[in-house]
PDB file of C-alpha atoms in Angstrom:
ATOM      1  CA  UNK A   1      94.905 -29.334 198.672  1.00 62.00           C
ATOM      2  CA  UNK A   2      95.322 -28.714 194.850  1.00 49.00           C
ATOM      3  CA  UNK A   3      93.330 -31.386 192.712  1.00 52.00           C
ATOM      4  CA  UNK A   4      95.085 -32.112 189.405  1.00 49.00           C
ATOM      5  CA  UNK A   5      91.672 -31.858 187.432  1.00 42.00           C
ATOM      6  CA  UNK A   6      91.644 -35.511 186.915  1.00 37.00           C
ATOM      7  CA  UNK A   7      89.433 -38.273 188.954  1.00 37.00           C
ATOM      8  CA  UNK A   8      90.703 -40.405 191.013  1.00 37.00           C
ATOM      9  CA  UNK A   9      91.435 -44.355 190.549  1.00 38.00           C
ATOM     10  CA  UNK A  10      93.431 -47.403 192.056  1.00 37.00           C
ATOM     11  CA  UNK A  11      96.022 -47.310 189.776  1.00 34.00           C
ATOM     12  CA  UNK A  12      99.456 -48.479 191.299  1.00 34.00           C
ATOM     13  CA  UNK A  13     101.981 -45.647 190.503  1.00 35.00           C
ATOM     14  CA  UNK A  14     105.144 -47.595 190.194  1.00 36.00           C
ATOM     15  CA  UNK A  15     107.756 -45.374 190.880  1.00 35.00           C
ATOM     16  CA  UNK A  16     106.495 -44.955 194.819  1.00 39.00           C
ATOM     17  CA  UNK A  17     106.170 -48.368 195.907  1.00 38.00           C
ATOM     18  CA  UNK A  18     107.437 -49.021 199.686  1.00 38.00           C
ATOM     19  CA  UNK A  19     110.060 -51.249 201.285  1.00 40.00           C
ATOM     20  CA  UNK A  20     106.473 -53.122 202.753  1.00 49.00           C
ATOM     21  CA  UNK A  21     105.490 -53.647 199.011  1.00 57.00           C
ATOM     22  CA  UNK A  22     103.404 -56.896 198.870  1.00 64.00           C
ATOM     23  CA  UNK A  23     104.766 -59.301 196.953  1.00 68.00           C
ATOM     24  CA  UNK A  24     102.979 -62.279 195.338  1.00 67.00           C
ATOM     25  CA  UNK A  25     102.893 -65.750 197.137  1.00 65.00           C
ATOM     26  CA  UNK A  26     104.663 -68.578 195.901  1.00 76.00           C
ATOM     27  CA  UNK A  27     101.813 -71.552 195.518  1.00 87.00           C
ATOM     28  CA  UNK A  28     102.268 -72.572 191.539  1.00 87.00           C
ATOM     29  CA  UNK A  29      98.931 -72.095 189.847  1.00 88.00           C
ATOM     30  CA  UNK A  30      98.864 -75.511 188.776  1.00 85.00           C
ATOM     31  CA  UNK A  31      97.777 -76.531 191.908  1.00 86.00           C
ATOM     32  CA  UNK A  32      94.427 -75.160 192.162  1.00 87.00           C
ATOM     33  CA  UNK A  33      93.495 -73.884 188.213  1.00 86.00           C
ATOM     34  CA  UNK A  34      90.517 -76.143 187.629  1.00 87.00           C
ATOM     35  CA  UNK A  35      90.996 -78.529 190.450  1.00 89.00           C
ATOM     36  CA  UNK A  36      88.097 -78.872 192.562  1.00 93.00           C
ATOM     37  CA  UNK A  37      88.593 -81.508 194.873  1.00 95.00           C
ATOM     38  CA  UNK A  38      87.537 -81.275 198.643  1.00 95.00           C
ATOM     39  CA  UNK A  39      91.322 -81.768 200.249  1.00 94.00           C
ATOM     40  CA  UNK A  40      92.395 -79.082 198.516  1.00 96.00           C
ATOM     41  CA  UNK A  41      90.988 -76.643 200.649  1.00 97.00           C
ATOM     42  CA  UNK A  42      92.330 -77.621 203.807  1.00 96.00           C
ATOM     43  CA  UNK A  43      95.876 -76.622 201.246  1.00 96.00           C
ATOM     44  CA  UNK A  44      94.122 -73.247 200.721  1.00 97.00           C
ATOM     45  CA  UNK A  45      93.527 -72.498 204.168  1.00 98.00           C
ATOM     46  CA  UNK A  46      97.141 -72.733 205.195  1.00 97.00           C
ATOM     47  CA  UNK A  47      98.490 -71.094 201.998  1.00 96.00           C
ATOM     48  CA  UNK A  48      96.375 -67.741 203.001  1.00 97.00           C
ATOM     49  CA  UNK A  49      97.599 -67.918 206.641  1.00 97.00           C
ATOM     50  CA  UNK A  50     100.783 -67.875 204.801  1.00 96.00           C
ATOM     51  CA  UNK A  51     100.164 -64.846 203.075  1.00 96.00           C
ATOM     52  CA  UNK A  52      98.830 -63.216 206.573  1.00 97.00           C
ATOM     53  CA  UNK A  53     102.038 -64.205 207.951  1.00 96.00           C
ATOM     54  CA  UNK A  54     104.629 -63.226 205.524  1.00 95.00           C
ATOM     55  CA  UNK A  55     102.730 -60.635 204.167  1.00 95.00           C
ATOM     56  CA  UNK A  56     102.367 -62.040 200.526  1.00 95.00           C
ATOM     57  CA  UNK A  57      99.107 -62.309 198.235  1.00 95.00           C
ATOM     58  CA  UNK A  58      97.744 -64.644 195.863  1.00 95.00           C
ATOM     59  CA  UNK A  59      94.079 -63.274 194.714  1.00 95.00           C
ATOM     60  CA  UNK A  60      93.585 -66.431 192.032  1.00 95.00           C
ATOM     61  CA  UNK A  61      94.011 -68.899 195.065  1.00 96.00           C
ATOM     62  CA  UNK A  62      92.415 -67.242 197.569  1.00 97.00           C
ATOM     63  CA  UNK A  63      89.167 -66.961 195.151  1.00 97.00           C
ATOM     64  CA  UNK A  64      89.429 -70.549 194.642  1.00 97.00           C
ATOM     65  CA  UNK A  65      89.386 -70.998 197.981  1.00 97.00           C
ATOM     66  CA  UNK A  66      86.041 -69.137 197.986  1.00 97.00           C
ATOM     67  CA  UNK A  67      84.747 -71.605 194.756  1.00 97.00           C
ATOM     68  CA  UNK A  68      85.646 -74.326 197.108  1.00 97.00           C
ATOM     69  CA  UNK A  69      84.094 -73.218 199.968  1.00 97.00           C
ATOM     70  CA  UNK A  70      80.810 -72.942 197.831  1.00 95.00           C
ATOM     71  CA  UNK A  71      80.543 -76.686 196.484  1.00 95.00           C
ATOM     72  CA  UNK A  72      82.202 -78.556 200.015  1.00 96.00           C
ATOM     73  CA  UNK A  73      79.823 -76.813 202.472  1.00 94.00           C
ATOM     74  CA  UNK A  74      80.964 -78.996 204.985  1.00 95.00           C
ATOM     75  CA  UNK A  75      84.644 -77.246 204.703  1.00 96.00           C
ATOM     76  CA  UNK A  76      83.427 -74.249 204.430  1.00 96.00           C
ATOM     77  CA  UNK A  77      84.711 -71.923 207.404  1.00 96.00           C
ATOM     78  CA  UNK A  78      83.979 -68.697 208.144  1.00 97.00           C
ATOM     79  CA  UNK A  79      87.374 -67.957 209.448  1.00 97.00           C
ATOM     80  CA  UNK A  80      88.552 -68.736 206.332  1.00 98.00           C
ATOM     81  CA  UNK A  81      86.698 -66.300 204.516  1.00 98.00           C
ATOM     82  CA  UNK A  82      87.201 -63.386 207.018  1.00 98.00           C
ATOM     83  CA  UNK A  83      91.137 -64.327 206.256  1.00 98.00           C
ATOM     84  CA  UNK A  84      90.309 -64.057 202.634  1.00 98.00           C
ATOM     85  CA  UNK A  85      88.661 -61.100 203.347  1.00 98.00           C
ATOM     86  CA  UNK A  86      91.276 -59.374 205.213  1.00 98.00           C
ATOM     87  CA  UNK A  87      93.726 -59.763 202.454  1.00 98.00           C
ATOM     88  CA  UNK A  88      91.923 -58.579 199.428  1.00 98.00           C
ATOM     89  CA  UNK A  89      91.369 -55.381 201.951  1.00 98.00           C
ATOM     90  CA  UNK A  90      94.881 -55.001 201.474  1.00 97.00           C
ATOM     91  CA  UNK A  91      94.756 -55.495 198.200  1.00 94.00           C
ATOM     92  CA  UNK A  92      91.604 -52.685 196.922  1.00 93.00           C
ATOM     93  CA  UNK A  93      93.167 -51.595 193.825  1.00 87.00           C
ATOM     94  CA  UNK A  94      93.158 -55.196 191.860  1.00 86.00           C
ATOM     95  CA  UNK A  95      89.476 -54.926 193.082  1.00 92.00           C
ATOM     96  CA  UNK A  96      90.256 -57.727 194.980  1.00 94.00           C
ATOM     97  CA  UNK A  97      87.156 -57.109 197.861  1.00 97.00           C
ATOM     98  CA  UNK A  98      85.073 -56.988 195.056  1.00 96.00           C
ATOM     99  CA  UNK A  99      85.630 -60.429 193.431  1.00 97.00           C
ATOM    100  CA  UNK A 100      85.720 -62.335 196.933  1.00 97.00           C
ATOM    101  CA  UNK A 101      82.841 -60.794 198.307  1.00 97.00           C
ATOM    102  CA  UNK A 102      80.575 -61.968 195.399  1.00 97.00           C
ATOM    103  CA  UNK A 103      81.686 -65.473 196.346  1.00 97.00           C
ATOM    104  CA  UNK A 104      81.202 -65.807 199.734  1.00 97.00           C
ATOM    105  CA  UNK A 105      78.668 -67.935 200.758  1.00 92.00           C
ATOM    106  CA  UNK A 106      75.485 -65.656 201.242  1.00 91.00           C
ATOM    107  CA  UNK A 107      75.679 -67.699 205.032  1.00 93.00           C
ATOM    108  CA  UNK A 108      78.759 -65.938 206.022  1.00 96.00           C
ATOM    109  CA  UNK A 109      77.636 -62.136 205.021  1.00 95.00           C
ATOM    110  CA  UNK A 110      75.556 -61.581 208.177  1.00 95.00           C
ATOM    111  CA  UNK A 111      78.708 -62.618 210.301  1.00 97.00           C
ATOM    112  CA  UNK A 112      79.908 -59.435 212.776  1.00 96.00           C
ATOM    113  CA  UNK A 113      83.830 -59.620 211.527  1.00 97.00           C
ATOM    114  CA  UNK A 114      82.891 -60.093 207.518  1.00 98.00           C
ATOM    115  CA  UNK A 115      80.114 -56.816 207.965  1.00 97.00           C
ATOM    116  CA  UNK A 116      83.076 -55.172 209.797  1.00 98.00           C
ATOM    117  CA  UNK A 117      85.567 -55.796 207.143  1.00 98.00           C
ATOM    118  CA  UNK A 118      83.212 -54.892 204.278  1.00 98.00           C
ATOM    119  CA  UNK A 119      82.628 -51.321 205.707  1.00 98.00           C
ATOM    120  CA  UNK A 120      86.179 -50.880 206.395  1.00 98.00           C
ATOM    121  CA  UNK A 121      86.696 -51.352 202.328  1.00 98.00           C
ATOM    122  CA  UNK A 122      83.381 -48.931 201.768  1.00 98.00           C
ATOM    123  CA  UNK A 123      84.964 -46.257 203.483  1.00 98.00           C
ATOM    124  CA  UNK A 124      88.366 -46.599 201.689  1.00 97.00           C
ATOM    125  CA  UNK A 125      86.278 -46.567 198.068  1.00 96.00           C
ATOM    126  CA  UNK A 126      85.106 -43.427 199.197  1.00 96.00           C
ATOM    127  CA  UNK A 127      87.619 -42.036 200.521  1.00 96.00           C
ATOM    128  CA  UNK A 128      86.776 -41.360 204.470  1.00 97.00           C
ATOM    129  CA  UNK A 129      89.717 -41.965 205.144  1.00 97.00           C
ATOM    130  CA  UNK A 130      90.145 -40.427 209.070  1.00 97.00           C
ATOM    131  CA  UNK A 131      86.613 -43.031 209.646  1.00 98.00           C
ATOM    132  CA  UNK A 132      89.108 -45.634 208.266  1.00 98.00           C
ATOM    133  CA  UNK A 133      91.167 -45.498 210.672  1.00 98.00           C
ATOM    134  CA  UNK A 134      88.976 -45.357 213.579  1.00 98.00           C
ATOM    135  CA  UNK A 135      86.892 -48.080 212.373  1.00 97.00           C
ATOM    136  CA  UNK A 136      89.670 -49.986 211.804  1.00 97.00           C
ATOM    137  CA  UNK A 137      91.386 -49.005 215.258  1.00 97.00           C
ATOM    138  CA  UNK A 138      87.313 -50.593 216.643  1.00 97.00           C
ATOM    139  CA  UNK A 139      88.283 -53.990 214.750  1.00 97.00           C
ATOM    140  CA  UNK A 140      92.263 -53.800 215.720  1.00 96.00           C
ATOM    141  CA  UNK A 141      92.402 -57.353 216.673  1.00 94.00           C
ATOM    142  CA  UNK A 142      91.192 -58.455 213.184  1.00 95.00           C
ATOM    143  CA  UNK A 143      92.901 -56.724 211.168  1.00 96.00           C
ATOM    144  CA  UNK A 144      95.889 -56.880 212.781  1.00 93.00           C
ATOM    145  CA  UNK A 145      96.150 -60.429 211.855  1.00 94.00           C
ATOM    146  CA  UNK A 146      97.769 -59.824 208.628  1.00 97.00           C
ATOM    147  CA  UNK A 147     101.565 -58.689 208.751  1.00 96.00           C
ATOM    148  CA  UNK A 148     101.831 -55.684 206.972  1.00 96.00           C
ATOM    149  CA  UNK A 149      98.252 -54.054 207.193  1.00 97.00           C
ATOM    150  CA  UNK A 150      98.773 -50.570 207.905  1.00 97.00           C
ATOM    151  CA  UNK A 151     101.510 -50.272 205.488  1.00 95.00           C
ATOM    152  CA  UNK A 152      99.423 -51.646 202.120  1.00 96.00           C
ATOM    153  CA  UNK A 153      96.462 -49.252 203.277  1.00 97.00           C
ATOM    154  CA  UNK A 154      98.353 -46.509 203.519  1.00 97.00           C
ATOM    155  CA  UNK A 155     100.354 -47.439 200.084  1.00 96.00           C
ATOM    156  CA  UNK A 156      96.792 -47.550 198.859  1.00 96.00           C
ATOM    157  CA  UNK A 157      95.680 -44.255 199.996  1.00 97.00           C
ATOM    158  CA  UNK A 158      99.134 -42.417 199.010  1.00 95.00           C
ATOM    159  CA  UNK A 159      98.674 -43.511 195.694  1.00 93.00           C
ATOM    160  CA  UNK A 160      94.817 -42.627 195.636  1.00 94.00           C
ATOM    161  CA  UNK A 161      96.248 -39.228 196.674  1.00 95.00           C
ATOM    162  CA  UNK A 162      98.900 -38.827 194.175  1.00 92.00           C
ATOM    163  CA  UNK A 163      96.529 -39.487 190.887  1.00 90.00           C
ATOM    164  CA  UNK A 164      94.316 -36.908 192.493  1.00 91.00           C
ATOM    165  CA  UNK A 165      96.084 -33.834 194.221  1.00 90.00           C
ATOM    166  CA  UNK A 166      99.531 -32.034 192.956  1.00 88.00           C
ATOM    167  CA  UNK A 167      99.914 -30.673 196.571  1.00 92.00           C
ATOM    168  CA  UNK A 168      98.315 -31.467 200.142  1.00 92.00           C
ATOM    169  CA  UNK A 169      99.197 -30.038 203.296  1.00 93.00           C
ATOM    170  CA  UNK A 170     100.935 -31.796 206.523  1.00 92.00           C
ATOM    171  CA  UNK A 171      97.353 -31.847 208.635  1.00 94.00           C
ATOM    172  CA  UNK A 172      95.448 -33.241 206.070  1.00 95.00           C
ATOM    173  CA  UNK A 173      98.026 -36.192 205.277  1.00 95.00           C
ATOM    174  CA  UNK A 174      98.254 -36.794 209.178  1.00 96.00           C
ATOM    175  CA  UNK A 175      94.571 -37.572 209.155  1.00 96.00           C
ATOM    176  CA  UNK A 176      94.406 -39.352 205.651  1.00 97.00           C
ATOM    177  CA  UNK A 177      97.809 -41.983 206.240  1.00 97.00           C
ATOM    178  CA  UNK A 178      96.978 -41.789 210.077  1.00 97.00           C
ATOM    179  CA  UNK A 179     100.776 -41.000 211.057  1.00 96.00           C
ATOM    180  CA  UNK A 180     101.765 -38.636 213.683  1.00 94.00           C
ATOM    181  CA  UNK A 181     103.955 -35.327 212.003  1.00 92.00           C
ATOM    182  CA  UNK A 182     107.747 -37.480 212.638  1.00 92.00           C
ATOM    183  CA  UNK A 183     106.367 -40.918 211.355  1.00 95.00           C
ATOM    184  CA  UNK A 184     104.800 -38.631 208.352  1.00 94.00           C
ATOM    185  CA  UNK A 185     108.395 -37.318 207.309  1.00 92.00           C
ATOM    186  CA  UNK A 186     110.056 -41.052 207.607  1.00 93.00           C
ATOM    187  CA  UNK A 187     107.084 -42.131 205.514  1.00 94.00           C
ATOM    188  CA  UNK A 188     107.703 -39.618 202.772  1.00 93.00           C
ATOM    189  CA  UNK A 189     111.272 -39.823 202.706  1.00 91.00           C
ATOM    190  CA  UNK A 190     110.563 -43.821 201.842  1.00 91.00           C
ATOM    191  CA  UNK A 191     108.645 -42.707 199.094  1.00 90.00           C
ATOM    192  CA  UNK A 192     111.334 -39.707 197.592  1.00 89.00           C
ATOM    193  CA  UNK A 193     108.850 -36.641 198.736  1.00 89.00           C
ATOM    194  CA  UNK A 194     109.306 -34.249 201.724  1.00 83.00           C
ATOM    195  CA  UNK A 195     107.699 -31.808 203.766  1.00 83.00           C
ATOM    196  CA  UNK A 196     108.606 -28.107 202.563  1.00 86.00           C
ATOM    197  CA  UNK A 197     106.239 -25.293 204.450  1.00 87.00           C
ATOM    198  CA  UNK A 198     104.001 -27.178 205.643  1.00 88.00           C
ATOM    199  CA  UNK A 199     103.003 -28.475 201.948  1.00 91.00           C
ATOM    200  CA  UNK A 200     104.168 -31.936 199.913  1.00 90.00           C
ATOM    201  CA  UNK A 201     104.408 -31.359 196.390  1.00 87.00           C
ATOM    202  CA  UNK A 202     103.615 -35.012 194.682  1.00 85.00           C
ATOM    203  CA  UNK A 203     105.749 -35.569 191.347  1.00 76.00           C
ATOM    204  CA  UNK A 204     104.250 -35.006 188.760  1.00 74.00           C
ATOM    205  CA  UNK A 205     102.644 -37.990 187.235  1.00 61.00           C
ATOM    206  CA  UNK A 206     100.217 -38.978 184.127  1.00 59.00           C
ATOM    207  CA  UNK A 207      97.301 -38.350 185.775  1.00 57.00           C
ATOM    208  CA  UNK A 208      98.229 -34.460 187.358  1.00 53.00           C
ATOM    209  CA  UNK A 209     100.337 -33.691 184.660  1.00 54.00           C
ATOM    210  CA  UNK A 210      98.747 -30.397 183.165  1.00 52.00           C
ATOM    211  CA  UNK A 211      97.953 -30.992 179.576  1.00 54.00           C
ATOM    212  CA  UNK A 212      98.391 -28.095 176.844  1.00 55.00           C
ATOM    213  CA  UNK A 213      95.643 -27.565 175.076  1.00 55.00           C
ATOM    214  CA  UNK A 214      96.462 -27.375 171.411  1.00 52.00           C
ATOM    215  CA  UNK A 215      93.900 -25.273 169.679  1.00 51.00           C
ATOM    216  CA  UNK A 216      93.897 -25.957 165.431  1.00 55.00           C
ATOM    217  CA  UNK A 217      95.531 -23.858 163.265  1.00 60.00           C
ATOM    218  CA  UNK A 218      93.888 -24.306 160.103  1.00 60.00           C
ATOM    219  CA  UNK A 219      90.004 -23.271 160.653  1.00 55.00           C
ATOM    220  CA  UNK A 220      88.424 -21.404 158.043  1.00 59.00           C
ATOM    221  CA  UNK A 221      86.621 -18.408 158.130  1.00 54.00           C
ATOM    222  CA  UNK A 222      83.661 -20.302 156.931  1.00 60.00           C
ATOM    223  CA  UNK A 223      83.473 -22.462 159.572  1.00 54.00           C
ATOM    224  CA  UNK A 224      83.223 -19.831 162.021  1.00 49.00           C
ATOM    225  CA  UNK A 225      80.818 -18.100 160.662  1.00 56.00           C
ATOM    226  CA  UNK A 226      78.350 -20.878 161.015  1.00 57.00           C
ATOM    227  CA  UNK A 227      78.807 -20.750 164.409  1.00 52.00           C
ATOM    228  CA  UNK A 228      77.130 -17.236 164.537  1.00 53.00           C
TER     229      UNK A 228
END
């Protein structure tokens, strides 16, 4: 792999995004923005199995949900929060994971599915990405509950990849995206790159493009001879 010099980030690079792109939910923010009122979350709860469904997202609601969840503890559910979970997984680069897990209810954190879920978005943050995919392949019938899982993760970690490397090889993107060689080549043609010897040469973006280094023309002789 060639690194383009610059760190990595979560950065969406527009110009790749995939047929499976998520799109955002429909639920009008008016709804839930500064409503707090106990029926609403049964109205929460079926708007995120909406999103696993139809593979949508809606971070603002599905936090609320979480708010709610904190003041009616007699609605709160657990299921609902490993949903909530499971879609701001899909979701790392808006640091979705992030927000929800600081409001779930401390209660919930010990739970098997929401420990599960919160190491599977550790090892994406840091990039382990062939322990991803086993882990996740342990905890298949949870995540699998969302339509479109595998596709945002691997949007995630192609774009990860892109800020970071000018050129990978084929093995190394079989283990990182998790694809077999012929599912690799369908993937990349989706996203306007291709397989040429073995290598994928990533457009050239902000991040990898190399930067000329423009040295000043008018230093006096002065000033360099303080540096001696």
């Amino acid at each position: 792999q060639e690194p383009s010099g610059s760190g990595s980030g979560c950065s969406r690079l527009g110009s790749h995004t995939s047929e499976f792109k998520m799109k955002r939910a429909q639920m009008s923010p008016a709804t839930y923005t500064n409503v707090f009122e106990s029926n609403l979350v049964d109205k929460l709860e079926d708007y995120v199995n909406q999103q696993l469904k139809e593979n949508t997202f809606d971070m603002e609601a599905n936090l609320h949900l979480l708010r709610l969840y904190q003041i009616f503890h007699d609605k709160s559910s657990v299921e609902g929060v490993r949903k909530v979970l499971l879609k701001a997984l899909m979701n790392l680069k808006d640091n979705a994971f992030t927000l929800a897990m600081y409001l779930v209810p401390e209660k919930y954190h010990n739970d098997s599915q929401v420990e599960a879920l919160s190491q599977l978005a550790k090892l994406l943050e840091v990039a382990q990405y062939d322990e991803f995919w086993k882990q996740a392949e342990t905890h298949k019938d949870t995540v699998q509950a969302a339509t479109g899982f595998n596709h945002a993760v691997r949007d995630f970690i192609l774009d990860i990849l892109l800020i970071t490397y000018r050129t990978v090889d084929m093995p190394f993107l079989v283990e990182a995206l998790n694809l077999k060689e012929t599912e690799l080549k369908t993937y990349l043609q989706m996203k306007g790159m291709k397989l040429e010897g073995g290598y994928v040469q990533f457009p050239e973006n902000q991040f990898t493009a190399l930067k000329p280094r423009v040295m000043p023309q008018n230093i006096q002789f002065d000033q360099i001879a303080k540096i001696f």
